[in-house]
Amino acid sequence: MLIHRTLLDGALCDLRVEEGRITALSAAPLTPLPGEEVLRGGLVSPPLAEPHVHLDAALLGEQAPNLSGTLREGIANWARLREALTEQDVLDRARRTLAMYRRWGCLRVRTHVDTGSELAVRALLALREEVRAQGVQLQVVAFPQEGILRAPGRREAWERAVELGCDAVGAIPHFERCTEEGWETVRLAFALAEKYDRLVDLHCDETDDPGSRNLEVACVETLKRGWAGRVIAGHCTSLHSQENPYAAKVIELVTHSGVQIVCNPLDNVVLQGRYDSYPKRRGLTRVDQLWAAGASVGFGHDSVMDPWYALGTANLVDAAYMAVHVCQLTSQEQMVRAVRTLWTDNHRCFGGQPSIVEGAATPLLWWEVADEVELLRTRPEPRVVG
Ligand code: FE2
């Protein structure tokens, strides 16, 4: 196949793809070979990557409507549904959700799994192997949805999930009983990751409470171990509500430590601000300031029709689109960066973005759009090439 006069990183080029490899990449036009399929124009990119979703809860939203719209009700509703899970049900819903991701060009997915269900942990670890053969890379984070210190047995179940083979250690420090126990949770998560040589991926400060200050502890633990690139702090919405001098200090720590922030715009724009009257806070983390400071920020979809967020398509461009609106990232440069995040920073937890260079293996995506801004505006289905 020849992709003729297409846009790659803002420059026009021609690409030839043969038998799963890019065999030619040229700034000058290439001549089609006899019988070769030719795609004209558009934009090419690596496949997309999803840094944050919950496949164990996906597609269950209708069974547990979130009437208050709060994170806490979502957690309570999920805890009831969790009791009735079967391995087959978890696998079916996860497979269907991954199929949705593939349709939208996403071939790497990091899922959190609630360690309150060992059945779900085992199901998603098995699925990780199953989908590898289909060209999908799945990572599983051991996520203790209701915390590890609030009730007996939770810490043990969380450790067991890591022992079973989860790729990363999760935590939810802002949901623990008190500030100190939240900080202790962060430290325990790092210690567990060190013991089993795993990555760290925290649900961190997903609250409008400016007193929720777990991100700075995560940064310090990362700095102490020199774990730049190994740690994700997801949500970080308290940063939205904190005083500017404190936020400036923490953002500097984030950049210095190499912790990646994953913003989940679709969920957080509806979950945050629920205790406000008017004005209501938008509640997303400070993407513009993190970018300006040189931090790495990913965009996650987080929920696909689950007890926290009844909508969701598994199209990551929707997450970028929401972030652009709610975080007011509407300069040309910011919109382009928001879209490119899906195939650049979003790959960080998988070892970095795939390169589009001569000799590289495909697949790649071909989008029938004029540029990144049109991609964002129209959110089309890409063609997966190779
Ligand atoms: Fe999440």
Short mmCIF file of C-alpha atoms and ligand atoms in Angstrom, two decimals:
data_model
loop_
_atom_site.label_atom_id
_atom_site.label_comp_id
_atom_site.label_asym_id
_atom_site.label_seq_id
_atom_site.Cartn_x
_atom_site.Cartn_y
_atom_site.Cartn_z
CA MET A 1 0.00 0.00 0.00
CA LEU A 2 1.14 3.54 -0.72
CA ILE A 3 0.04 6.46 1.45
CA HIS A 4 0.57 9.42 -0.82
CA ARG A 5 1.11 13.05 0.27
CA THR A 6 0.04 12.48 3.85
CA LEU A 7 0.80 14.45 7.01
CA LEU A 8 3.24 13.02 9.57
CA ASP A 9 4.20 15.24 12.52
CA GLY A 10 3.12 18.28 10.54
CA ALA A 11 5.16 17.51 7.40
CA LEU A 12 4.05 15.99 4.07
CA CYS A 13 5.46 12.62 3.12
CA ASP A 14 4.83 9.38 1.23
CA LEU A 15 4.86 6.01 2.96
CA ARG A 16 4.90 2.52 1.52
CA VAL A 17 3.68 -0.34 3.70
CA GLU A 18 4.38 -3.94 2.71
CA GLU A 19 3.78 -7.10 4.74
CA GLY A 20 3.57 -5.38 8.11
CA ARG A 21 6.50 -3.05 7.64
CA ILE A 22 7.15 0.51 6.46
CA THR A 23 9.42 -0.15 3.50
CA ALA A 24 9.73 3.45 2.29
CA LEU A 25 9.28 6.84 3.91
CA SER A 26 10.04 9.83 1.75
CA ALA A 27 9.51 13.57 1.78
CA ALA A 28 9.39 13.40 -2.03
CA PRO A 29 6.40 11.77 -3.78
CA LEU A 30 6.76 8.04 -4.50
CA THR A 31 5.39 6.43 -7.67
CA PRO A 32 2.66 3.83 -7.14
CA LEU A 33 3.67 0.29 -8.05
CA PRO A 34 1.43 -1.71 -10.42
CA GLY A 35 -1.64 -2.93 -8.57
CA GLU A 36 -0.74 -1.06 -5.38
CA GLU A 37 -3.56 0.36 -3.26
CA VAL A 38 -3.12 4.12 -2.80
CA LEU A 39 -4.48 6.25 0.05
CA ARG A 40 -4.28 9.95 -0.71
CA GLY A 41 -3.78 12.78 1.76
CA GLY A 42 -4.93 12.56 5.34
CA LEU A 43 -2.73 12.16 8.36
CA VAL A 44 -0.78 9.19 9.70
CA SER A 45 0.01 8.41 13.32
CA PRO A 46 1.08 5.54 15.52
CA PRO A 47 -1.81 3.59 17.08
CA LEU A 48 -3.36 5.22 20.15
CA ALA A 49 -2.69 4.10 23.72
CA GLU A 50 -5.08 4.14 26.68
CA PRO A 51 -3.31 4.80 30.00
CA HIS A 52 -6.34 4.53 32.31
CA VAL A 53 -9.54 2.51 32.11
CA HIS A 54 -11.48 0.03 34.26
CA LEU A 55 -12.38 -2.96 32.12
CA ASP A 56 -13.78 -4.93 35.07
CA ALA A 57 -16.54 -2.33 35.53
CA ALA A 58 -17.07 -1.41 31.87
CA LEU A 59 -20.57 -1.68 30.38
CA LEU A 60 -22.22 -2.09 33.81
CA GLY A 61 -23.48 1.48 34.10
CA GLU A 62 -27.11 0.71 33.27
CA GLN A 63 -27.30 -1.69 36.18
CA ALA A 64 -26.18 0.94 38.68
CA PRO A 65 -27.16 4.50 37.80
CA ASN A 66 -25.15 7.08 39.75
CA LEU A 67 -27.96 9.32 41.04
CA SER A 68 -25.83 11.80 42.99
CA GLY A 69 -23.11 11.81 40.33
CA THR A 70 -20.40 11.56 42.97
CA LEU A 71 -17.32 9.38 43.04
CA ARG A 72 -18.46 7.98 46.38
CA GLU A 73 -21.81 6.75 45.07
CA GLY A 74 -20.05 5.22 42.08
CA ILE A 75 -17.78 3.29 44.44
CA ALA A 76 -20.71 2.12 46.59
CA ASN A 77 -22.75 1.01 43.53
CA TRP A 78 -19.77 -0.85 42.09
CA ALA A 79 -19.13 -2.63 45.41
CA ARG A 80 -22.65 -4.11 45.21
CA LEU A 81 -22.23 -5.21 41.58
CA ARG A 82 -18.83 -6.73 42.36
CA GLU A 83 -20.44 -9.38 44.51
CA ALA A 84 -22.29 -10.84 41.51
CA LEU A 85 -19.36 -10.90 39.05
CA THR A 86 -18.50 -14.10 37.24
CA GLU A 87 -15.30 -14.73 35.34
CA GLN A 88 -17.23 -15.17 32.11
CA ASP A 89 -19.07 -11.89 32.58
CA VAL A 90 -15.83 -9.97 33.26
CA LEU A 91 -14.18 -11.51 30.21
CA ASP A 92 -17.16 -10.86 27.93
CA ARG A 93 -17.43 -7.20 28.86
CA ALA A 94 -13.68 -6.65 28.73
CA ARG A 95 -13.43 -8.27 25.30
CA ARG A 96 -16.30 -6.16 23.98
CA THR A 97 -14.72 -2.99 25.36
CA LEU A 98 -11.32 -3.84 23.88
CA ALA A 99 -13.03 -4.38 20.52
CA MET A 100 -14.41 -0.84 20.81
CA TYR A 101 -10.90 0.47 21.54
CA ARG A 102 -9.49 -1.36 18.50
CA ARG A 103 -12.14 0.16 16.27
CA TRP A 104 -10.92 3.59 17.34
CA GLY A 105 -7.28 2.72 16.66
CA CYS A 106 -6.15 1.99 20.22
CA LEU A 107 -3.96 -1.09 20.55
CA ARG A 108 -2.41 -0.57 23.98
CA VAL A 109 -4.65 -0.45 27.04
CA ARG A 110 -3.79 -0.12 30.71
CA THR A 111 -6.67 -1.29 32.86
CA HIS A 112 -7.08 -1.00 36.59
CA VAL A 113 -8.72 -4.02 38.23
CA ASP A 114 -10.39 -3.91 41.62
CA THR A 115 -8.41 -6.22 43.87
CA GLY A 116 -11.58 -6.69 45.93
CA SER A 117 -12.43 -9.38 43.35
CA GLU A 118 -9.71 -11.97 42.84
CA LEU A 119 -11.92 -13.47 40.17
CA ALA A 120 -11.73 -10.23 38.16
CA VAL A 121 -7.97 -9.99 38.70
CA ARG A 122 -7.46 -13.52 37.37
CA ALA A 123 -9.81 -12.91 34.43
CA LEU A 124 -8.00 -9.77 33.26
CA LEU A 125 -4.57 -11.34 33.71
CA ALA A 126 -5.74 -14.23 31.51
CA LEU A 127 -7.13 -11.75 28.99
CA ARG A 128 -3.74 -10.00 28.88
CA GLU A 129 -2.26 -13.18 27.39
CA GLU A 130 -5.23 -13.82 25.10
CA VAL A 131 -5.16 -10.41 23.41
CA ARG A 132 -1.39 -10.33 23.02
CA ALA A 133 -1.87 -12.78 20.14
CA GLN A 134 -4.27 -10.27 18.54
CA GLY A 135 -1.71 -7.47 18.61
CA VAL A 136 -3.17 -5.73 21.67
CA GLN A 137 -0.95 -4.94 24.62
CA LEU A 138 -2.89 -5.00 27.88
CA GLN A 139 -1.42 -3.91 31.22
CA VAL A 140 -3.19 -4.62 34.49
CA VAL A 141 -2.95 -2.40 37.59
CA ALA A 142 -3.75 -3.91 41.02
CA PHE A 143 -6.23 -1.30 42.21
CA PRO A 144 -7.78 -1.50 45.70
CA GLN A 145 -10.98 0.41 44.88
CA GLU A 146 -12.00 0.87 48.52
CA GLY A 147 -8.52 1.44 49.92
CA ILE A 148 -6.22 -0.89 51.80
CA LEU A 149 -6.39 0.42 55.37
CA ARG A 150 -10.14 0.98 55.86
CA ALA A 151 -11.12 -2.65 56.46
CA PRO A 152 -9.43 -5.95 57.27
CA GLY A 153 -8.37 -8.15 54.37
CA ARG A 154 -8.10 -5.43 51.74
CA ARG A 155 -4.36 -5.00 51.98
CA GLU A 156 -3.82 -8.75 51.72
CA ALA A 157 -6.06 -9.00 48.63
CA TRP A 158 -4.17 -6.11 47.01
CA GLU A 159 -0.79 -7.73 47.69
CA ARG A 160 -2.11 -11.04 46.37
CA ALA A 161 -3.12 -9.39 43.08
CA VAL A 162 0.41 -8.06 42.64
CA GLU A 163 1.82 -11.47 43.46
CA LEU A 164 -0.49 -13.00 40.81
CA GLY A 165 1.23 -10.89 38.17
CA CYS A 166 -0.29 -7.43 37.82
CA ASP A 167 1.99 -5.03 35.94
CA ALA A 168 1.57 -2.11 38.32
CA VAL A 169 0.58 -1.33 41.88
CA GLY A 170 -2.40 0.98 42.30
CA ALA A 171 -3.84 2.79 45.32
CA ILE A 172 -6.53 5.31 46.26
CA PRO A 173 -4.96 7.37 49.05
CA HIS A 174 -7.65 10.10 49.16
CA PHE A 175 -10.27 7.44 49.95
CA GLU A 176 -8.44 6.16 53.04
CA ARG A 177 -9.76 7.25 56.43
CA CYS A 178 -7.44 10.13 57.20
CA THR A 179 -4.65 12.14 55.66
CA GLU A 180 -1.90 10.17 57.37
CA GLU A 181 -3.33 6.85 56.23
CA GLY A 182 -3.47 8.23 52.69
CA TRP A 183 0.22 9.06 52.82
CA GLU A 184 0.93 5.65 54.34
CA THR A 185 -0.94 4.03 51.45
CA VAL A 186 1.25 5.84 48.93
CA ARG A 187 4.39 4.64 50.70
CA LEU A 188 3.06 1.09 50.96
CA ALA A 189 2.31 1.11 47.22
CA PHE A 190 5.87 2.09 46.39
CA ALA A 191 7.26 -0.51 48.80
CA LEU A 192 5.10 -3.21 47.22
CA ALA A 193 6.18 -2.17 43.74
CA GLU A 194 9.81 -2.33 44.86
CA LYS A 195 9.35 -5.79 46.38
CA TYR A 196 7.88 -7.26 43.18
CA ASP A 197 9.66 -4.98 40.69
CA ARG A 198 6.43 -3.46 39.37
CA LEU A 199 5.30 -0.07 38.11
CA VAL A 200 3.19 2.35 40.18
CA ASP A 201 -0.12 3.86 39.07
CA LEU A 202 -2.10 5.73 41.72
CA HIS A 203 -5.60 7.14 41.70
CA CYS A 204 -4.30 10.30 43.30
CA ASP A 205 -6.29 13.11 44.90
CA GLU A 206 -9.50 12.55 42.92
CA THR A 207 -11.41 15.07 44.99
CA ASP A 208 -12.17 18.78 45.09
CA ASP A 209 -10.70 18.89 48.60
CA PRO A 210 -7.61 21.12 48.42
CA GLY A 211 -6.39 19.39 51.57
CA SER A 212 -5.80 16.18 49.62
CA ARG A 213 -2.02 16.25 49.16
CA ASN A 214 -0.96 12.77 48.16
CA LEU A 215 0.66 13.83 44.89
CA GLU A 216 3.60 15.47 46.63
CA VAL A 217 4.21 12.26 48.61
CA ALA A 218 4.15 10.22 45.39
CA CYS A 219 6.67 12.62 43.83
CA VAL A 220 9.00 12.37 46.82
CA GLU A 221 8.84 8.54 46.80
CA THR A 222 9.60 8.62 43.06
CA LEU A 223 12.55 10.96 43.59
CA LYS A 224 13.97 8.86 46.44
CA ARG A 225 14.02 5.77 44.23
CA GLY A 226 14.96 7.49 40.97
CA TRP A 227 11.81 6.04 39.41
CA ALA A 228 11.22 8.70 36.74
CA GLY A 229 9.04 7.17 34.02
CA ARG A 230 7.79 4.34 36.26
CA VAL A 231 5.06 6.22 38.10
CA ILE A 232 1.66 7.54 37.04
CA ALA A 233 -0.54 9.71 39.21
CA GLY A 234 -4.06 9.65 37.78
CA HIS A 235 -6.77 12.30 38.17
CA CYS A 236 -4.96 14.74 40.52
CA THR A 237 -8.06 16.90 40.61
CA SER A 238 -7.37 18.47 44.03
CA LEU A 239 -4.63 20.39 42.19
CA HIS A 240 -7.45 22.32 40.50
CA SER A 241 -8.69 23.63 43.86
CA GLN A 242 -5.40 24.22 45.66
CA GLU A 243 -3.88 27.65 46.19
CA ASN A 244 -1.61 28.78 43.36
CA PRO A 245 1.65 28.92 45.41
CA TYR A 246 1.13 25.33 46.58
CA ALA A 247 0.16 24.15 43.09
CA ALA A 248 3.31 25.76 41.68
CA LYS A 249 5.44 23.85 44.18
CA VAL A 250 3.78 20.52 43.40
CA ILE A 251 3.92 21.00 39.63
CA GLU A 252 7.65 21.65 39.94
CA LEU A 253 7.96 18.41 41.95
CA VAL A 254 6.00 16.50 39.31
CA THR A 255 8.32 17.69 36.56
CA HIS A 256 11.46 17.12 38.61
CA SER A 257 10.44 13.61 39.70
CA GLY A 258 9.31 12.40 36.26
CA VAL A 259 5.88 11.34 37.52
CA GLN A 260 3.37 11.32 34.69
CA ILE A 261 -0.05 12.84 35.36
CA VAL A 262 -3.01 11.18 33.67
CA CYS A 263 -6.01 13.45 33.31
CA ASN A 264 -9.39 11.72 32.89
CA PRO A 265 -11.57 14.53 31.55
CA LEU A 266 -14.79 12.64 30.80
CA ASP A 267 -15.26 11.27 34.29
CA ASN A 268 -13.87 14.16 36.23
CA VAL A 269 -15.92 16.86 34.58
CA VAL A 270 -19.04 15.08 35.83
CA LEU A 271 -17.74 13.66 39.14
CA GLN A 272 -16.08 16.83 40.43
CA GLY A 273 -17.86 19.92 41.63
CA ARG A 274 -20.73 17.83 43.02
CA TYR A 275 -20.49 19.38 46.47
CA ASP A 276 -20.45 22.90 45.00
CA SER A 277 -23.54 25.03 44.56
CA TYR A 278 -22.71 27.83 42.08
CA PRO A 279 -20.15 28.57 40.82
CA LYS A 280 -19.25 24.91 40.20
CA ARG A 281 -15.61 23.99 39.75
CA ARG A 282 -14.57 22.24 36.54
CA GLY A 283 -12.38 20.01 38.67
CA LEU A 284 -9.81 18.79 36.12
CA THR A 285 -6.13 18.86 36.92
CA ARG A 286 -4.04 21.80 35.67
CA VAL A 287 -3.03 20.49 32.26
CA ASP A 288 -1.91 23.85 30.85
CA GLN A 289 0.38 24.57 33.79
CA LEU A 290 1.75 21.01 33.82
CA TRP A 291 2.56 21.33 30.11
CA ALA A 292 4.17 24.71 30.62
CA ALA A 293 6.36 23.25 33.37
CA GLY A 294 7.53 20.42 31.11
CA ALA A 295 5.58 17.59 32.76
CA SER A 296 4.26 14.59 30.87
CA VAL A 297 0.46 14.44 30.81
CA GLY A 298 -1.65 11.61 29.42
CA PHE A 299 -5.38 11.59 28.69
CA GLY A 300 -7.41 8.58 29.81
CA HIS A 301 -10.95 7.58 28.97
CA ASP A 302 -11.31 6.00 32.46
CA SER A 303 -14.90 4.74 32.12
CA VAL A 304 -16.81 3.11 29.31
CA MET A 305 -20.45 2.99 30.40
CA ASP A 306 -19.69 2.04 33.99
CA PRO A 307 -21.09 2.91 37.44
CA TRP A 308 -19.13 6.19 37.50
CA TYR A 309 -19.84 7.45 33.99
CA ALA A 310 -22.78 6.09 32.01
CA LEU A 311 -21.48 7.40 28.66
CA GLY A 312 -18.24 6.62 26.89
CA THR A 313 -17.29 5.23 23.50
CA ALA A 314 -13.70 3.98 24.04
CA ASN A 315 -12.69 6.64 21.51
CA LEU A 316 -9.74 8.41 23.12
CA VAL A 317 -10.21 11.43 20.89
CA ASP A 318 -13.38 12.10 22.92
CA ALA A 319 -11.19 12.40 26.05
CA ALA A 320 -8.85 14.85 24.32
CA TYR A 321 -11.86 16.79 22.98
CA MET A 322 -13.32 17.13 26.48
CA ALA A 323 -9.96 18.18 27.92
CA VAL A 324 -9.57 20.86 25.26
CA HIS A 325 -12.93 22.32 26.24
CA VAL A 326 -12.84 22.03 30.01
CA CYS A 327 -9.15 22.94 30.43
CA GLN A 328 -9.50 25.68 27.78
CA LEU A 329 -6.66 24.30 25.64
CA THR A 330 -7.96 26.06 22.57
CA SER A 331 -4.91 27.67 21.02
CA GLN A 332 -3.84 25.96 17.77
CA GLU A 333 -0.71 24.66 19.47
CA GLN A 334 -2.62 23.27 22.46
CA MET A 335 -5.25 21.53 20.32
CA VAL A 336 -2.56 19.86 18.22
CA ARG A 337 -0.72 18.80 21.36
CA ALA A 338 -3.90 17.41 22.93
CA VAL A 339 -4.48 15.14 19.93
CA ARG A 340 -0.85 14.09 19.61
CA THR A 341 -0.84 13.18 23.31
CA LEU A 342 -2.93 10.14 22.40
CA TRP A 343 -0.07 8.69 20.34
CA THR A 344 2.86 10.24 22.24
CA ASP A 345 2.60 10.72 26.03
CA ASN A 346 -0.16 8.10 26.31
CA HIS A 347 2.40 5.47 25.27
CA ARG A 348 4.81 6.35 28.07
CA CYS A 349 3.69 3.58 30.43
CA PHE A 350 4.12 1.03 27.63
CA GLY A 351 7.75 1.96 27.06
CA GLY A 352 7.31 4.90 24.69
CA GLN A 353 5.58 5.62 21.42
CA PRO A 354 6.12 3.41 18.37
CA SER A 355 8.26 5.15 15.74
CA ILE A 356 7.10 5.77 12.22
CA VAL A 357 10.38 5.34 10.38
CA GLU A 358 11.58 3.30 7.43
CA GLY A 359 11.87 -0.34 8.47
CA ALA A 360 9.52 -0.03 11.45
CA ALA A 361 6.76 -2.55 11.95
CA THR A 362 3.16 -1.46 11.51
CA PRO A 363 0.30 -1.07 12.31
CA LEU A 364 -0.14 2.63 11.95
CA LEU A 365 -3.28 4.72 11.67
CA TRP A 366 -4.46 6.67 8.66
CA TRP A 367 -6.98 9.41 9.36
CA GLU A 368 -8.98 10.98 6.56
CA VAL A 369 -8.58 14.54 7.85
CA ALA A 370 -6.62 17.64 6.87
CA ASP A 371 -4.78 17.96 10.20
CA GLU A 372 -4.91 17.31 13.96
CA VAL A 373 -7.47 20.04 14.58
CA GLU A 374 -9.89 18.53 12.07
CA LEU A 375 -9.26 15.15 13.69
CA LEU A 376 -10.24 16.65 17.04
CA ARG A 377 -13.27 18.43 15.60
CA THR A 378 -14.71 15.47 13.67
CA ARG A 379 -13.36 12.51 15.73
CA PRO A 380 -13.50 10.05 12.81
CA GLU A 381 -12.75 6.34 12.81
CA PRO A 382 -9.16 5.77 11.64
CA ARG A 383 -8.09 3.08 9.22
CA VAL A 384 -5.65 0.65 10.82
CA VAL A 385 -2.92 -0.02 8.24
CA GLY A 386 -0.67 -3.08 8.35
FE FE2 B 1 -10.01 5.39 37.40
#
